[in-house]
Amino acid sequence: MGIFNRMCTSKTRLDGKTVVITGASSGIGKETARDLYARGARVILACRNMEKTIQAIEDIKNNSPSWVKQDKEYTNYVGELVFYSLDLCSLKSVKNCAKKLLENEAAIHILINNAGMATDTYEKTEDGYEMTLQVNYLSHFLLTLLLLPKMQSSSSVCKIINISSVAHIRK
C-alpha cells in the first residue's frame, strides 16, 4: 500500500517540549496529538470548535496510541493537552491566538500546520480572501510568521511542519 499506510515508529520522549497543532480535533491532527501526548509533550490543540476539541482531548486521554499499553505507565508518563481557540477563516482569530500563545507559553518547539479544508463552492472570508486559500495557506503563513521569533528563542532546532493534501487533483 505504499507510503500511505505507514505509522510513526519513533518512541522518542518529548518531555519539556511544547507542540502547537492546528486542526487537531479530528483526523491526522488528532492522531498526531495523541502520539505526541503519549511521548510527554505539552500539546496545544489550536482549533475552532471548542466542544469538538474537548471531546478530542477526552478521547486522547482515554485511548492511547496503538504502540502504547493503556496502563499506569501510560497515565503517569504522558504530557499535557491544552486548547486554544483558532479559526483560520479569520485573520483576526489567527492574530488573537498567536498573541495568547506568545503571552501564555514559555516556549514553542514545534508548530504543525495541519488544519485544512476543501470546497466546491466559491466563498470569501471576512478578510476578503477565497476561503480555501485563506484556511489552507494564508492563515498558516501568518500564524507561522507571528510564532517564529518565539520558536527561534525556544530552541535552535525548532520545527515547522506543514501538512498538505492531494485533494487538489480531484475535479
Coordinates of N, CA and C in Angstrom, one line a residue:
M1 N 0.8 -1.2 0.0 CA 0.0 0.0 0.0 C 0.9 1.3 0.0
G2 N 2.1 1.1 -0.1 CA 3.0 2.3 -0.3 C 3.1 3.1 1.0
I3 N 3.4 4.4 0.8 CA 3.6 5.3 1.9 C 2.4 5.7 2.7
F4 N 1.2 5.4 2.2 CA 0.0 5.9 2.8 C -0.5 5.0 4.0
N5 N 0.2 3.9 4.3 CA -0.3 3.1 5.4 C 0.8 3.0 6.5
R6 N 1.8 3.8 6.5 CA 2.9 3.7 7.4 C 2.5 4.5 8.7
M7 N 3.1 4.0 9.8 CA 2.9 4.7 11.1 C 4.2 5.2 11.6
C8 N 4.2 6.2 12.4 CA 5.4 6.7 13.0 C 5.8 5.6 14.0
T9 N 7.1 5.3 14.0 CA 7.6 4.2 14.8 C 8.5 4.8 15.9
S10 N 8.7 6.1 15.9 CA 9.6 6.8 16.9 C 9.0 6.7 18.3
K11 N 9.8 6.4 19.3 CA 9.4 6.4 20.7 C 10.1 7.5 21.4
T12 N 10.7 8.4 20.7 CA 11.5 9.5 21.3 C 10.6 10.3 22.3
R13 N 11.1 10.5 23.5 CA 10.4 11.2 24.5 C 10.4 12.7 24.2
L14 N 9.4 13.4 24.4 CA 9.3 14.8 24.1 C 9.0 15.6 25.4
D15 N 9.4 15.1 26.5 CA 9.2 15.8 27.8 C 9.8 17.2 27.7
G16 N 9.1 18.2 28.2 CA 9.6 19.6 28.2 C 9.4 20.3 26.8
K17 N 8.9 19.6 25.9 CA 8.6 20.2 24.5 C 7.2 20.7 24.4
T18 N 7.0 21.8 23.8 CA 5.6 22.3 23.5 C 5.4 22.3 22.0
V19 N 4.2 21.7 21.7 CA 3.9 21.5 20.3 C 2.5 22.1 20.0
V20 N 2.4 23.0 19.0 CA 1.1 23.5 18.6 C 0.7 22.8 17.3
I21 N -0.6 22.3 17.3 CA -1.1 21.6 16.2 C -2.4 22.3 15.8
T22 N -2.5 22.8 14.5 CA -3.8 23.4 14.1 C -4.7 22.2 13.6
G23 N -6.0 22.4 13.8 CA -6.9 21.4 13.3 C -6.7 20.0 14.0
A24 N -6.5 20.0 15.3 CA -6.2 18.8 16.0 C -7.4 18.1 16.6
S25 N -8.6 18.5 16.3 CA -9.8 17.9 16.9 C -10.2 16.7 16.2
S26 N -9.7 16.4 15.0 CA -10.0 15.2 14.3 C -8.9 14.8 13.3
G27 N -9.1 13.7 12.7 CA -8.2 13.2 11.6 C -6.7 13.1 12.0
I28 N -5.9 13.5 11.0 CA -4.4 13.4 11.2 C -4.0 14.2 12.4
G29 N -4.5 15.4 12.5 CA -4.1 16.3 13.6 C -4.4 15.7 15.0
K30 N -5.6 15.0 15.1 CA -5.9 14.4 16.4 C -5.0 13.2 16.7
E31 N -4.7 12.4 15.7 CA -3.8 11.2 15.9 C -2.4 11.7 16.2
T32 N -2.0 12.8 15.6 CA -0.6 13.3 15.8 C -0.6 13.8 17.3
A33 N -1.6 14.5 17.7 CA -1.7 15.0 19.1 C -1.7 13.8 20.1
R34 N -2.4 12.7 19.8 CA -2.4 11.5 20.6 C -1.0 10.9 20.8
D35 N -0.2 10.8 19.7 CA 1.1 10.3 19.7 C 2.1 11.2 20.5
L36 N 2.0 12.5 20.2 CA 2.9 13.4 20.9 C 2.6 13.5 22.4
Y37 N 1.4 13.5 22.8 CA 0.9 13.5 24.2 C 1.5 12.2 24.9
A38 N 1.4 11.1 24.2 CA 1.9 9.8 24.8 C 3.4 9.9 25.0
R39 N 4.1 10.7 24.2 CA 5.5 10.8 24.4 C 6.0 12.0 25.3
G40 N 5.0 12.6 26.0 CA 5.3 13.5 27.0 C 5.3 15.0 26.6
A41 N 4.9 15.3 25.5 CA 4.9 16.7 25.0 C 3.7 17.5 25.6
R42 N 3.8 18.8 25.8 CA 2.7 19.6 26.0 C 2.1 19.9 24.7
V43 N 0.9 19.4 24.4 CA 0.3 19.5 23.1 C -0.8 20.6 23.1
I44 N -0.7 21.6 22.3 CA -1.7 22.6 22.2 C -2.5 22.3 20.9
L45 N -3.8 22.1 21.2 CA -4.7 21.8 20.1 C -5.3 23.2 19.7
A46 N -4.9 23.7 18.6 CA -5.4 25.0 18.1 C -6.6 24.8 17.1
C47 N -7.8 24.9 17.6 CA -9.0 24.5 16.8 C -10.1 25.6 17.0
R48 N -11.1 25.5 16.0 CA -12.2 26.5 16.1 C -13.4 26.0 16.9
N49 N -13.6 24.7 17.0 CA -14.8 24.2 17.7 C -14.4 23.7 19.1
M50 N -14.8 24.4 20.1 CA -14.4 24.1 21.5 C -15.0 22.7 21.9
E51 N -16.3 22.5 21.6 CA -16.9 21.2 22.1 C -16.2 20.0 21.4
K52 N -16.0 20.1 20.1 CA -15.3 19.0 19.4 C -13.9 18.8 19.9
T53 N -13.2 19.9 20.3 CA -11.8 19.8 20.8 C -11.8 19.2 22.2
I54 N -12.7 19.6 23.0 CA -12.8 19.0 24.4 C -13.1 17.5 24.3
Q55 N -14.0 17.1 23.3 CA -14.2 15.6 23.1 C -12.9 14.9 22.6
A56 N -12.2 15.6 21.8 CA -11.0 15.0 21.3 C -9.9 14.9 22.4
I57 N -9.9 15.9 23.3 CA -8.9 15.8 24.4 C -9.3 14.6 25.3
E58 N -10.6 14.4 25.6 CA -11.0 13.3 26.4 C -10.7 12.0 25.7
D59 N -10.9 11.9 24.4 CA -10.6 10.7 23.7 C -9.1 10.4 23.7
I60 N -8.3 11.4 23.5 CA -6.8 11.2 23.6 C -6.4 10.7 24.9
K61 N -6.9 11.3 26.0 CA -6.5 10.9 27.4 C -6.9 9.5 27.7
N62 N -8.1 9.1 27.1 CA -8.6 7.7 27.5 C -8.2 6.6 26.5
N63 N -7.6 7.0 25.4 CA -7.3 5.9 24.4 C -5.9 6.2 23.9
S64 N -4.9 5.4 24.4 CA -3.5 5.6 24.0 C -3.3 5.2 22.5
P65 N -2.2 5.6 22.0 CA -1.8 5.1 20.6 C -1.7 3.6 20.6
S66 N -1.7 3.0 19.5 CA -1.7 1.5 19.4 C -0.3 1.0 19.9
W67 N 0.7 1.8 19.9 CA 2.0 1.3 20.3 C 2.2 1.4 21.8
V68 N 1.3 1.9 22.5 CA 1.4 2.1 24.0 C 0.3 1.2 24.7
K69 N 0.8 0.5 25.7 CA -0.2 -0.2 26.6 C -0.9 0.8 27.5
Q70 N -2.2 0.7 27.5 CA -3.1 1.5 28.4 C -3.0 1.0 29.8
D71 N -2.1 1.6 30.6 CA -1.9 1.2 32.0 C -1.4 2.4 32.8
K72 N -1.0 2.1 34.0 CA -0.5 3.2 34.9 C 0.7 3.9 34.2
E73 N 1.6 3.1 33.5 CA 2.7 3.7 32.9 C 2.3 4.8 31.9
Y74 N 1.2 4.5 31.1 CA 0.7 5.5 30.2 C 0.3 6.7 30.9
T75 N -0.6 6.6 31.9 CA -1.2 7.8 32.5 C -0.2 8.5 33.4
N76 N 0.9 7.9 33.8 CA 1.9 8.6 34.6 C 3.0 9.3 33.7
Y77 N 3.2 8.9 32.5 CA 4.3 9.5 31.7 C 3.8 10.2 30.4
V78 N 2.6 10.7 30.4 CA 2.1 11.4 29.3 C 2.4 12.9 29.5
G79 N 2.1 13.7 28.5 CA 2.3 15.1 28.5 C 1.1 15.8 29.0
E80 N 0.7 16.9 28.3 CA -0.4 17.8 28.7 C -1.1 18.1 27.5
L81 N -2.4 18.3 27.6 CA -3.3 18.7 26.4 C -3.9 20.0 26.8
V82 N -3.8 21.0 25.8 CA -4.3 22.3 26.1 C -5.1 22.8 24.8
F83 N -6.2 23.5 25.0 CA -7.0 24.0 23.9 C -6.8 25.5 23.8
Y84 N -6.5 26.0 22.5 CA -6.5 27.4 22.2 C -7.5 27.6 21.0
S85 N -8.3 28.6 21.1 CA -9.2 28.9 20.0 C -8.5 29.5 18.8
L86 N -8.8 28.9 17.6 CA -8.2 29.3 16.4 C -9.2 29.0 15.2
D87 N -9.6 30.1 14.6 CA -10.5 29.9 13.4 C -9.7 30.5 12.2
L88 N -9.2 29.6 11.3 CA -8.4 30.0 10.2 C -9.1 30.8 9.1
C89 N -10.4 30.9 9.3 CA -11.2 31.7 8.3 C -11.1 33.2 8.7
S90 N -10.5 33.5 9.8 CA -10.4 34.9 10.3 C -9.0 35.2 10.7
L91 N -8.4 36.2 10.0 CA -7.0 36.6 10.3 C -7.0 37.2 11.7
K92 N -8.1 37.8 12.1 CA -8.2 38.4 13.5 C -8.0 37.3 14.5
S93 N -8.7 36.1 14.2 CA -8.6 35.0 15.1 C -7.2 34.4 15.2
V94 N -6.5 34.4 14.0 CA -5.1 33.9 14.0 C -4.2 34.8 14.8
K95 N -4.4 36.1 14.7 CA -3.6 37.1 15.4 C -3.9 37.0 16.9
N96 N -5.2 36.8 17.3 CA -5.5 36.6 18.7 C -4.9 35.4 19.3
C97 N -5.0 34.3 18.6 CA -4.4 33.0 19.0 C -2.9 33.1 19.2
A98 N -2.3 33.7 18.2 CA -0.8 33.9 18.3 C -0.5 34.8 19.5
K99 N -1.2 35.8 19.7 CA -1.0 36.7 20.9 C -1.1 36.0 22.2
K100 N -2.1 35.1 22.3 CA -2.3 34.4 23.5 C -1.2 33.3 23.7
L101 N -0.8 32.7 22.6 CA 0.3 31.7 22.7 C 1.6 32.4 23.1
L102 N 1.9 33.6 22.6 CA 3.1 34.3 22.9 C 3.1 34.8 24.3
E103 N 1.9 35.2 24.8 CA 1.8 35.6 26.2 C 1.8 34.5 27.2
N104 N 1.2 33.4 26.9 CA 1.0 32.3 27.9 C 2.0 31.2 27.9
E105 N 2.7 31.0 26.7 CA 3.6 29.8 26.6 C 5.0 30.3 26.8
A106 N 5.7 29.6 27.6 CA 7.1 29.9 27.9 C 8.0 29.6 26.6
A107 N 7.6 28.6 25.9 CA 8.3 28.1 24.7 C 7.4 27.4 23.7
I108 N 7.8 27.5 22.5 CA 7.1 26.7 21.4 C 8.2 26.0 20.6
H109 N 8.3 24.7 20.6 CA 9.3 24.0 20.0 C 8.9 23.4 18.6
I110 N 7.7 23.1 18.4 CA 7.2 22.5 17.2 C 5.8 23.1 16.8
L111 N 5.7 23.5 15.6 CA 4.4 24.0 15.0 C 4.0 23.1 13.9
I112 N 2.8 22.5 14.0 CA 2.3 21.6 13.0 C 1.1 22.3 12.3
N113 N 1.3 22.8 11.1 CA 0.2 23.4 10.4 C -0.6 22.3 9.7
N114 N -1.6 21.8 10.3 CA -2.3 20.7 9.8 C -3.7 21.0 9.3
A115 N -4.4 21.9 9.9 CA -5.8 22.2 9.5 C -5.9 22.5 8.0
G116 N -7.0 22.0 7.4 CA -7.3 22.3 6.0 C -8.7 22.0 5.7
M117 N -9.1 22.5 4.5 CA -10.4 22.3 4.0 C -10.4 22.4 2.5
A118 N -11.5 21.8 2.0 CA -11.7 21.8 0.5 C -13.2 22.0 0.3
T119 N -13.5 22.8 -0.7 CA -14.9 23.0 -1.0 C -15.1 23.2 -2.5
D120 N -16.2 22.9 -3.0 CA -16.5 23.0 -4.4 C -17.2 24.4 -4.7
T121 N -17.5 25.1 -3.6 CA -18.2 26.4 -3.8 C -17.2 27.5 -3.6
Y122 N -17.4 28.7 -4.2 CA -16.6 29.8 -4.0 C -17.2 30.7 -2.9
E123 N -16.4 30.8 -1.8 CA -16.8 31.7 -0.7 C -15.6 32.5 -0.3
K124 N -16.0 33.7 0.2 CA -14.9 34.6 0.7 C -15.0 34.7 2.2
T125 N -13.8 34.9 2.8 CA -13.8 35.1 4.2 C -14.1 36.5 4.6
E126 N -14.2 36.8 5.9 CA -14.5 38.2 6.3 C -13.3 39.1 5.9
D127 N -12.2 38.5 5.6 CA -11.0 39.3 5.2 C -10.9 39.5 3.7
G128 N -11.9 39.0 3.0 CA -12.0 39.2 1.6 C -11.2 38.2 0.7
Y129 N -10.7 37.2 1.3 CA -9.9 36.2 0.5 C -10.8 34.9 0.3
E130 N -10.5 34.2 -0.8 CA -11.2 33.0 -1.1 C -10.9 32.0 0.1
M131 N -12.0 31.4 0.6 CA -11.9 30.6 1.8 C -10.8 29.5 1.8
T132 N -10.7 28.7 0.8 CA -9.8 27.6 0.8 C -8.3 28.2 0.8
L133 N -8.1 29.2 0.1 CA -6.7 29.8 0.1 C -6.4 30.3 1.5
Q134 N -7.3 31.0 2.1 CA -7.0 31.6 3.4 C -6.8 30.5 4.5
V135 N -7.7 29.5 4.5 CA -7.6 28.4 5.5 C -6.4 27.6 5.3
N136 N -6.1 27.2 4.1 CA -5.1 26.2 3.8 C -3.7 26.9 3.7
Y137 N -3.6 28.2 3.4 CA -2.3 28.8 3.2 C -2.1 30.1 4.0
L138 N -2.9 31.1 3.7 CA -2.6 32.4 4.2 C -2.6 32.5 5.8
S139 N -3.6 31.8 6.4 CA -3.7 31.9 7.9 C -2.5 31.1 8.5
H140 N -2.1 30.0 7.9 CA -1.0 29.2 8.4 C 0.3 30.0 8.3
F141 N 0.4 30.7 7.1 CA 1.6 31.5 6.9 C 1.7 32.6 8.0
L142 N 0.6 33.3 8.2 CA 0.5 34.4 9.2 C 0.8 33.8 10.6
L143 N 0.2 32.7 11.0 CA 0.5 32.1 12.3 C 2.0 31.8 12.5
T144 N 2.6 31.1 11.4 CA 4.0 30.8 11.5 C 4.8 32.1 11.6
L145 N 4.5 33.1 10.9 CA 5.3 34.3 10.9 C 5.2 35.0 12.3
L146 N 4.0 34.9 12.9 CA 3.9 35.5 14.3 C 4.5 34.7 15.4
L147 N 4.6 33.4 15.2 CA 5.2 32.5 16.2 C 6.7 32.3 16.1
L148 N 7.2 32.5 14.9 CA 8.6 32.2 14.6 C 9.6 32.8 15.6
P149 N 9.5 34.1 16.0 CA 10.5 34.6 16.9 C 10.5 33.8 18.2
K150 N 9.3 33.5 18.8 CA 9.2 32.7 20.0 C 9.8 31.3 19.8
M151 N 9.6 30.7 18.7 CA 10.1 29.4 18.4 C 11.6 29.4 18.3
Q152 N 12.2 30.4 17.6 CA 13.6 30.5 17.5 C 14.3 30.8 18.8
S153 N 13.6 31.5 19.7 CA 14.2 31.7 21.0 C 14.0 30.6 21.9
S154 N 13.1 29.7 21.6 CA 12.8 28.5 22.4 C 13.9 27.4 22.2
S155 N 14.4 27.3 21.0 CA 15.3 26.2 20.6 C 16.0 26.5 19.3
S156 N 17.2 26.1 19.2 CA 17.9 26.2 17.9 C 17.5 25.2 16.9
V157 N 16.7 24.2 17.4 CA 16.2 23.1 16.5 C 14.7 23.1 16.5
C158 N 14.1 24.3 16.5 CA 12.6 24.3 16.4 C 12.2 23.7 15.1
K159 N 11.0 23.2 15.0 CA 10.5 22.6 13.8 C 9.1 23.2 13.4
I160 N 9.0 23.4 12.1 CA 7.7 23.8 11.5 C 7.3 22.7 10.5
I161 N 6.2 22.1 10.7 CA 5.7 21.0 9.8 C 4.4 21.4 9.1
N162 N 4.4 21.4 7.8 CA 3.2 21.8 7.0 C 2.6 20.5 6.4
I163 N 1.4 20.3 6.7 CA 0.7 19.1 6.2 C -0.1 19.6 5.0
S164 N -0.1 18.8 3.9 CA -0.9 19.2 2.7 C -1.7 18.0 2.2
S165 N -2.4 18.2 1.2 CA -3.3 17.1 0.7 C -3.2 17.0 -0.8
V166 N -3.6 15.9 -1.3 CA -3.6 15.7 -2.8 C -5.1 16.0 -3.3
A167 N -5.9 16.6 -2.4 CA -7.3 16.8 -2.8 C -7.4 17.8 -4.0
H168 N -6.4 18.5 -4.3 CA -6.4 19.5 -5.4 C -6.6 18.8 -6.7
I169 N -6.2 17.5 -6.8 CA -6.3 16.8 -8.1 C -7.7 16.4 -8.5
R170 N -8.6 16.4 -7.5 CA -10.0 15.9 -7.9 C -10.7 17.1 -8.5
K171 N -11.7 16.7 -9.4 CA -12.5 17.8 -10.0 C -13.9 17.5 -9.9

